[in-house]
Amino acid sequence: MQYSLTMSQSQWPSDVYLKHLLQTLHNKNAKTRIINDADSARSNFLRLEIYFESLSYEVITEYEAYTWEDLLSDIGGTLGLYIGLSVITVCEIVKLFIDMCHYCRNVKERRLQYSAKTAKA
């Protein structure tokens, strides 16, 4: 992150605020009674305020593009697709075998009927 530096300064305490500041300090601590004028107050006190120029910030988060859960689900989905196709193929082969058996039986019956017709004639 980069921060930009902006500085400004002013005289503190101001002449208007000096009387109130000295009164408050003298009431709280008797040792501060040696500070009685603006020059001694300005040479012994400092007021520092730090502000953020902008309160917005950027958060960069890194995460895995391909997690273990995604990998396992992709493997499972692919296996399911291949196994599903294999089951369909097996069913089609069984149906083909059944259809061929029906065809062969029908052909055999027709031959028997044809031989019986030709033998009578």
Rosetta silent file (secondary structure, phi, psi, omega in degrees, C-alpha in Angstrom):
SEQUENCE: MQYSLTMSQSQWPSDVYLKHLLQTLHNKNAKTRIINDADSARSNFLRLEIYFESLSYEVITEYEAYTWEDLLSDIGGTLGLYIGLSVITVCEIVKLFIDMCHYCRNVKERRLQYSAKTAKA
SCORE:     score description
SCORE:     0.000 S_00000001
   1 L     0.000  145.296  176.881    0.000    0.000    0.000 S_00000001
   2 L  -120.183  136.140  178.323    1.141    3.483   -0.684 S_00000001
   3 L  -114.049  140.012  175.616    0.106    6.469    1.317 S_00000001
   4 L   -93.647  144.502 -176.446    0.337   10.011    0.142 S_00000001
   5 L  -103.460  126.241  174.758    1.683   12.567    2.572 S_00000001
   6 L  -129.120  128.155 -177.660   -0.033   15.892    3.048 S_00000001
   7 L  -122.112  143.048  171.942    1.189   18.285    5.693 S_00000001
   8 L  -145.885  156.962 -179.558   -0.237   21.483    7.062 S_00000001
   9 L  -146.589  155.492  176.617    0.590   23.505   10.112 S_00000001
  10 L  -151.630  166.987 -178.395   -0.767   26.353   12.133 S_00000001
  11 L   -79.854  130.124 -179.287    0.078   28.182   15.313 S_00000001
  12 L  -138.181  140.351   -6.674   -1.293   26.488   18.432 S_00000001
  13 L   -75.560  150.704  178.899   -2.693   27.441   20.808 S_00000001
  14 L   -72.446  164.340 -178.032   -4.377   30.371   19.169 S_00000001
  15 H   -62.191  -34.188 -179.038   -4.693   33.624   21.023 S_00000001
  16 H   -70.912  -39.772 -175.725   -8.420   33.041   21.567 S_00000001
  17 H   -84.198  -18.938 -173.611   -7.944   29.531   22.963 S_00000001
  18 H   -58.623  -44.764 -177.216   -4.807   30.300   25.052 S_00000001
  19 H   -62.616  -44.651  178.897   -6.651   31.767   28.053 S_00000001
  20 H   -65.076  -40.902 -179.539   -8.996   28.759   28.328 S_00000001
  21 H   -64.346  -46.697 -179.457   -6.113   26.287   27.913 S_00000001
  22 H   -64.619  -39.475  177.711   -3.963   27.911   30.612 S_00000001
  23 H   -61.801  -45.316  179.625   -6.892   28.064   33.033 S_00000001
  24 H   -63.983  -43.817 -179.481   -7.659   24.359   32.518 S_00000001
  25 H   -66.060  -42.642 -179.061   -4.001   23.353   32.901 S_00000001
  26 H   -66.316  -33.239  177.907   -3.448   25.437   36.049 S_00000001
  27 H   -70.699  -33.310 -176.506   -6.574   23.925   37.655 S_00000001
  28 H   -86.042  -34.529 -174.414   -5.445   20.346   36.948 S_00000001
  29 L  -143.818  119.838 -176.609   -1.722   20.624   37.703 S_00000001
  30 H   -69.433  -24.414 -179.236   -0.017   23.296   39.834 S_00000001
  31 H   -67.848  -18.498 -179.427    3.370   22.687   38.155 S_00000001
  32 H   -83.507    2.399 -178.788    2.068   24.198   34.925 S_00000001
  33 H   -68.290  -14.071  178.720    1.699   27.631   36.547 S_00000001
  34 H   -74.159  -16.196  177.442    5.142   28.572   35.198 S_00000001
  35 L   -93.809  108.103 -175.066    3.588   28.744   31.712 S_00000001
  36 L  -122.689  -17.058 -176.392    1.827   32.095   31.663 S_00000001
  37 L  -124.059  173.594 -175.775    2.213   33.610   28.209 S_00000001
  38 H   -66.566  -38.670 -178.357    1.660   32.617   24.595 S_00000001
  39 H   -64.840  -44.209  179.838    5.374   32.179   23.773 S_00000001
  40 H   -69.154  -35.273  177.773    6.027   29.702   26.618 S_00000001
  41 H   -66.612  -42.794 -178.535    2.787   27.820   25.817 S_00000001
  42 H   -71.132  -28.038  179.214    3.687   27.553   22.118 S_00000001
  43 H   -85.090  -17.120 -178.003    7.230   26.397   22.863 S_00000001
  44 H  -107.948  -13.308 -177.767    6.135   23.752   25.428 S_00000001
  45 L  -118.957  150.852  178.347    2.949   22.337   23.881 S_00000001
  46 L  -141.365  137.774  175.164    2.289   20.517   20.678 S_00000001
  47 L  -120.646  122.100 -176.612   -0.931   19.404   19.132 S_00000001
  48 L  -121.815  125.547  176.995   -0.666   16.668   16.534 S_00000001
  49 L  -124.223  129.392  179.150   -3.618   15.410   14.503 S_00000001
  50 L  -116.130  128.262 -179.853   -3.307   12.609   12.003 S_00000001
  51 L  -125.528  149.621  170.916   -6.042   12.016    9.460 S_00000001
  52 L   -84.468  134.903  179.769   -6.481    9.512    6.694 S_00000001
  53 L   -69.588  -36.329  179.196   -6.824   11.196    3.373 S_00000001
  54 L  -137.355  137.507 -179.727   -9.167    8.497    2.166 S_00000001
  55 L   -93.164   -1.089  178.002  -11.096    5.951    4.209 S_00000001
  56 L   -88.065  149.820 -179.804  -11.483    3.503    1.349 S_00000001
  57 L  -144.719  163.663 -177.575   -9.080    0.615    1.015 S_00000001
  58 L  -114.120  127.744  178.391   -8.506   -2.337   -1.277 S_00000001
  59 L  -108.720  124.925  178.193   -8.521   -5.904   -0.007 S_00000001
  60 L  -107.794  118.971 -178.441   -6.835   -8.520   -2.171 S_00000001
  61 L  -117.265  130.172  177.371   -7.885  -12.061   -1.362 S_00000001
  62 L  -106.082  139.464  176.176   -6.331  -15.118   -2.958 S_00000001
  63 L  -147.022  162.377 -177.701   -8.111  -18.441   -3.112 S_00000001
  64 L   -67.092  136.124  177.808   -7.736  -21.690   -4.992 S_00000001
  65 L   -79.279  -28.372 -178.067   -9.201  -21.659   -8.466 S_00000001
  66 L  -134.907  103.307 -174.894   -9.722  -25.431   -8.432 S_00000001
  67 L   -86.265  169.354  178.544  -10.389  -26.965   -5.026 S_00000001
  68 H   -62.715  -37.764  179.853  -10.201  -30.605   -3.960 S_00000001
  69 H   -63.412  -41.071  177.736  -13.980  -30.768   -3.773 S_00000001
  70 H   -63.455  -42.162  179.926  -14.256  -29.573   -7.390 S_00000001
  71 H   -61.798  -47.327 -179.236  -11.697  -32.160   -8.509 S_00000001
  72 H   -64.822  -39.000  179.618  -13.505  -35.008   -6.768 S_00000001
  73 H   -69.170  -35.434  176.917  -16.889  -33.937   -8.107 S_00000001
  74 H   -66.717  -41.460  177.402  -15.498  -33.687  -11.659 S_00000001
  75 H   -63.416  -45.102  178.724  -13.971  -37.165  -11.387 S_00000001
  76 H   -62.414  -41.022  178.992  -17.251  -38.540  -10.019 S_00000001
  77 H   -65.313  -40.758  179.114  -19.265  -36.852  -12.754 S_00000001
  78 H   -66.697  -44.149  177.373  -16.989  -38.196  -15.483 S_00000001
  79 H   -61.694  -41.002  177.526  -17.085  -41.713  -14.049 S_00000001
  80 H   -61.368  -38.931  178.456  -20.860  -41.479  -13.805 S_00000001
  81 H   -65.410  -46.272  179.743  -21.042  -40.445  -17.459 S_00000001
  82 H   -65.632  -43.885  179.445  -18.820  -43.329  -18.592 S_00000001
  83 H   -66.438  -39.474  177.303  -20.597  -45.899  -16.438 S_00000001
  84 H   -61.470  -42.927  177.038  -23.958  -44.570  -17.577 S_00000001
  85 H   -65.015  -37.077  179.998  -22.940  -44.946  -21.204 S_00000001
  86 H   -66.189  -41.233  178.652  -21.673  -48.458  -20.496 S_00000001
  87 H   -64.120  -42.402  177.947  -24.983  -49.497  -18.914 S_00000001
  88 H   -62.576  -43.093  179.278  -26.876  -48.093  -21.890 S_00000001
  89 H   -62.604  -43.264  177.927  -24.562  -49.945  -24.272 S_00000001
  90 H   -61.590  -42.533  178.698  -25.044  -53.215  -22.362 S_00000001
  91 H   -62.559  -41.356  178.716  -28.828  -52.756  -22.490 S_00000001
  92 H   -64.993  -38.858  178.554  -28.676  -52.113  -26.237 S_00000001
  93 H   -65.755  -41.768  177.218  -26.566  -55.249  -26.767 S_00000001
  94 H   -61.974  -43.390  178.824  -29.033  -57.331  -24.731 S_00000001
  95 H   -64.127  -40.029  177.158  -31.923  -55.905  -26.762 S_00000001
  96 H   -61.775  -43.438  179.129  -30.062  -56.676  -29.991 S_00000001
  97 H   -61.568  -43.180  178.602  -29.469  -60.256  -28.827 S_00000001
  98 H   -64.070  -43.079  178.720  -33.179  -60.663  -27.976 S_00000001
  99 H   -63.019  -39.300  179.115  -34.199  -59.201  -31.358 S_00000001
 100 H   -66.759  -38.584  177.011  -31.810  -61.576  -33.165 S_00000001
 101 H   -63.009  -43.129  177.856  -33.261  -64.562  -31.271 S_00000001
 102 H   -62.967  -42.991 -179.734  -36.790  -63.509  -32.284 S_00000001
 103 H   -63.068  -45.890  179.905  -35.687  -63.060  -35.904 S_00000001
 104 H   -63.114  -41.099  178.553  -33.965  -66.458  -35.991 S_00000001
 105 H   -63.872  -42.327  178.764  -37.006  -68.165  -34.475 S_00000001
 106 H   -65.529  -40.046  179.106  -39.307  -66.481  -36.980 S_00000001
 107 H   -64.245  -42.858  179.921  -37.042  -67.494  -39.881 S_00000001
 108 H   -62.858  -43.086  179.108  -36.954  -71.107  -38.620 S_00000001
 109 H   -64.521  -40.173  179.240  -40.764  -71.199  -38.311 S_00000001
 110 H   -64.932  -39.166  178.597  -41.188  -69.797  -41.839 S_00000001
 111 H   -64.640  -42.141  179.203  -38.820  -72.439  -43.232 S_00000001
 112 H   -63.973  -40.971  178.611  -40.759  -75.171  -41.485 S_00000001
 113 H   -65.460  -40.639 -179.753  -44.034  -73.791  -42.831 S_00000001
 114 H   -66.214  -41.362  178.982  -42.553  -73.498  -46.328 S_00000001
 115 H   -65.994  -36.112  179.850  -41.185  -77.074  -46.216 S_00000001
 116 H   -67.944  -36.670  179.134  -44.557  -78.357  -45.022 S_00000001
 117 H   -68.884  -42.659 -177.450  -46.329  -76.562  -47.915 S_00000001
 118 H   -72.270  -28.877  178.960  -43.884  -77.847  -50.508 S_00000001
 119 H   -72.190  -32.695  178.915  -44.078  -81.432  -49.167 S_00000001
 120 H   -73.964  -29.136 -174.998  -47.885  -81.452  -49.536 S_00000001
 121 L   -85.186    0.000    0.000  -47.732  -80.230  -53.034 S_00000001
